[in-house]
CSV table of C-alpha atoms in Angstrom, one decimal:
chain,number,residue,atom,x,y,z
A,20,MET,CA,50.2,7.7,206.4
A,21,ILE,CA,49.9,8.0,202.4
A,22,GLY,CA,50.4,10.6,199.8
A,23,CYS,CA,47.6,11.5,197.2
A,24,SER,CA,49.4,9.1,194.6
A,25,GLU,CA,48.3,5.9,196.7
A,26,GLU,CA,45.1,4.6,197.3
A,27,ILE,CA,43.0,4.1,200.5
A,28,ARG,CA,42.4,0.7,201.1
A,29,ILE,CA,39.4,-0.3,203.2
A,30,PRO,CA,40.0,-3.1,205.6
A,31,PHE,CA,36.6,-4.4,206.5
A,32,ALA,CA,34.4,-4.6,203.3
A,33,ASP,CA,31.4,-5.4,205.5
A,34,ARG,CA,31.9,-2.2,207.9
A,35,ARG,CA,31.3,1.4,207.0
A,36,THR,CA,34.4,3.6,206.3
A,37,ASP,CA,34.0,7.5,206.5
A,38,HIS,CA,35.9,10.5,205.0
A,39,GLU,CA,37.0,13.3,207.2
A,40,VAL,CA,38.9,16.3,205.5
A,41,GLU,CA,40.8,18.2,208.0
A,42,LEU,CA,43.6,20.7,208.1
A,43,ALA,CA,46.9,19.2,208.9
A,44,VAL,CA,49.4,21.3,210.8
A,45,VAL,CA,53.1,20.5,210.3
A,46,ILE,CA,55.2,21.2,213.1
A,47,GLY,CA,58.6,23.2,212.4
A,48,ARG,CA,60.7,22.9,215.6
A,49,LYS,CA,60.6,20.8,219.0
A,50,ALA,CA,57.9,21.9,221.1
A,51,LYS,CA,57.1,20.9,224.7
A,52,ARG,CA,54.6,22.8,227.0
A,53,VAL,CA,53.8,25.5,224.4
A,54,PRO,CA,51.7,28.5,225.6
A,55,ARG,CA,48.8,29.1,223.5
A,56,GLU,CA,50.1,32.6,222.9
A,57,GLU,CA,53.4,31.2,221.4
A,58,ALA,CA,51.7,28.1,219.6
A,59,LEU,CA,51.9,29.3,215.7
A,60,ASP,CA,55.5,30.0,216.4
A,61,TYR,CA,56.2,26.2,216.1
A,62,VAL,CA,54.4,25.8,213.0
A,63,PHE,CA,56.2,25.1,209.8
A,64,GLY,CA,53.0,24.9,207.7
A,65,TYR,CA,50.0,23.4,206.8
A,66,THR,CA,48.7,20.7,204.4
A,67,ILE,CA,45.4,18.9,203.4
A,68,GLY,CA,44.7,16.0,205.6
A,69,LEU,CA,42.1,13.3,205.0
A,70,ASP,CA,41.6,11.0,207.8
A,71,MET,CA,39.6,7.7,207.3
A,72,THR,CA,37.7,6.4,209.8
A,73,VAL,CA,36.1,2.6,209.8
A,74,ARG,CA,33.0,2.4,212.1
A,75,GLY,CA,32.7,-0.4,214.8
A,76,PRO,CA,33.5,-1.5,218.3
A,77,GLU,CA,37.2,-0.6,218.6
A,78,PHE,CA,38.4,2.3,220.6
A,79,PRO,CA,38.2,5.4,218.5
A,80,THR,CA,41.9,5.6,218.2
A,81,PHE,CA,42.0,2.2,216.5
A,82,ARG,CA,39.3,3.2,214.0
A,83,ASN,CA,41.5,5.6,212.5
A,84,SER,CA,44.6,3.5,212.4
A,85,PRO,CA,44.5,1.1,209.5
A,86,ASP,CA,47.1,1.4,206.9
A,87,THR,CA,46.4,4.0,204.3
A,88,PHE,CA,43.9,5.8,206.6
A,89,CYS,CA,45.8,9.1,207.0
A,90,VAL,CA,46.4,10.8,203.6
A,91,LEU,CA,48.5,14.3,203.5
A,92,GLY,CA,49.3,16.5,200.7
A,93,PRO,CA,50.3,17.0,198.2
A,94,TRP,CA,52.3,20.1,199.3
A,95,ILE,CA,52.6,22.1,202.2
A,96,ALA,CA,51.7,26.0,202.6
A,97,THR,CA,54.4,27.5,204.8
A,98,LYS,CA,53.0,29.4,207.9
A,99,ASP,CA,53.9,32.8,206.4
A,100,GLU,CA,51.3,31.8,203.5
A,101,ILE,CA,48.3,31.4,206.0
A,102,ALA,CA,47.6,34.5,207.7
A,103,ASP,CA,45.0,32.8,210.0
A,104,PRO,CA,44.9,29.0,210.0
A,105,ASN,CA,41.4,29.3,212.1
A,106,VAL,CA,39.5,30.9,209.0
A,107,LEU,CA,40.2,28.4,206.2
A,108,ASP,CA,37.5,26.9,204.0
A,109,LEU,CA,37.4,23.2,203.6
A,110,SER,CA,35.6,20.9,201.8
A,111,ILE,CA,35.4,17.4,200.3
A,112,ARG,CA,33.7,16.0,197.3
A,113,VAL,CA,33.2,12.3,196.9
A,114,ASN,CA,32.4,11.3,192.9
A,115,GLN,CA,32.1,15.1,192.4
A,116,GLU,CA,29.3,15.5,195.0
A,117,VAL,CA,30.0,17.9,197.9
A,118,LYS,CA,29.8,15.8,201.1
A,119,GLN,CA,31.7,18.4,203.5
A,120,ALA,CA,31.8,22.0,203.3
A,121,SER,CA,32.7,24.3,206.2
A,122,ASN,CA,35.4,26.6,207.9
A,123,THR,CA,38.1,26.0,210.3
A,124,LYS,CA,36.4,28.5,212.6
A,125,TYR,CA,33.8,25.8,213.5
A,126,LEU,CA,36.4,23.4,214.6
A,127,ILE,CA,35.8,22.5,218.6
A,128,PHE,CA,39.8,23.5,219.2
A,129,ASP,CA,41.6,26.2,217.0
A,130,VAL,CA,45.3,25.4,216.0
A,131,GLN,CA,46.8,27.1,219.0
A,132,ARG,CA,44.7,25.0,221.6
A,133,LEU,CA,45.6,21.8,219.6
A,134,ILE,CA,49.5,22.6,219.9
A,135,GLU,CA,49.2,23.7,223.4
A,136,TYR,CA,47.4,20.4,224.5
A,137,ALA,CA,49.3,18.1,222.6
A,138,SER,CA,52.7,19.5,223.7
A,139,ALA,CA,51.6,19.7,227.2
A,140,ILE,CA,51.3,15.6,227.1
A,141,TYR,CA,54.0,14.8,224.8
A,142,THR,CA,56.9,16.4,222.8
A,143,LEU,CA,56.2,17.4,219.5
A,144,ASN,CA,59.1,16.9,216.7
A,145,PRO,CA,60.1,18.8,213.5
A,146,GLY,CA,57.9,17.2,210.9
A,147,GLY,CA,55.4,16.0,213.2
A,148,VAL,CA,51.7,16.4,211.9
A,149,ILE,CA,48.7,17.2,214.0
A,150,VAL,CA,45.4,17.0,212.3
A,151,THR,CA,42.7,19.2,213.7
A,152,GLY,CA,39.6,17.3,213.3
A,153,THR,CA,36.7,17.5,211.2
A,154,PRO,CA,33.5,19.4,210.7
A,155,ALA,CA,29.9,18.1,210.3
A,156,GLY,CA,29.3,16.0,207.1
A,157,VAL,CA,31.4,12.9,207.4
A,158,GLY,CA,29.9,10.3,205.1
A,159,PRO,CA,30.8,6.8,204.0
A,160,VAL,CA,33.0,5.5,200.9
A,161,ALA,CA,33.2,2.7,199.1
A,162,PRO,CA,35.5,1.2,196.5
A,163,GLY,CA,36.2,2.8,193.6
A,164,ASP,CA,35.3,6.3,194.9
A,165,VAL,CA,37.2,9.5,194.2
A,166,LEU,CA,37.7,11.9,197.1
A,167,GLU,CA,38.7,15.5,196.2
A,168,GLY,CA,39.8,17.5,199.4
A,169,ARG,CA,40.2,21.3,199.4
A,170,ILE,CA,41.3,23.8,201.8
A,171,SER,CA,41.5,27.4,200.7
A,172,GLU,CA,44.8,29.1,200.6
A,173,ILE,CA,46.4,25.4,200.4
A,174,GLY,CA,44.8,23.9,197.5
A,175,ALA,CA,43.3,20.6,196.6
A,176,MET,CA,44.0,16.9,196.7
A,177,THR,CA,42.8,13.8,194.9
A,178,VAL,CA,42.7,10.3,196.1
A,179,TYR,CA,41.0,7.0,195.1
A,180,VAL,CA,39.4,4.2,197.4
A,181,ALA,CA,41.0,0.8,196.1
A,182,ARG,CA,38.6,-1.6,194.5
């Protein structure tokens, strides 16, 4: 996990690496087996997440795990600042060209379902982060690219792919 001031490093120059803009949910208090109706009570706030994925034969979770592949920030909007996390516009531009533009209402699982599901299989602790997944439009990045992620009501982030 890195912040916006650090660079994304691509570990395999010969493989495709994709961008994925996501809403990141920051947990505010310990949670275990949280019912859907109470899920948002466990949220501290929300931030912009950029989840990078290298394409290849690895298990899906390993394709997202290289160092620098999870970018968060640059700030957190507290839960009282976001009326409904399930209706936020999100987008990413690569070198000033829009590559993804959608809304969290189109995600497969909404925030409440993600918290309910995650807390059913492991304990969520304060400061833990759940990234929601991404809408359609993922695409490749290359060394030297400039990525600009944006989520309505939260703001924007800019991060660079190391050369």
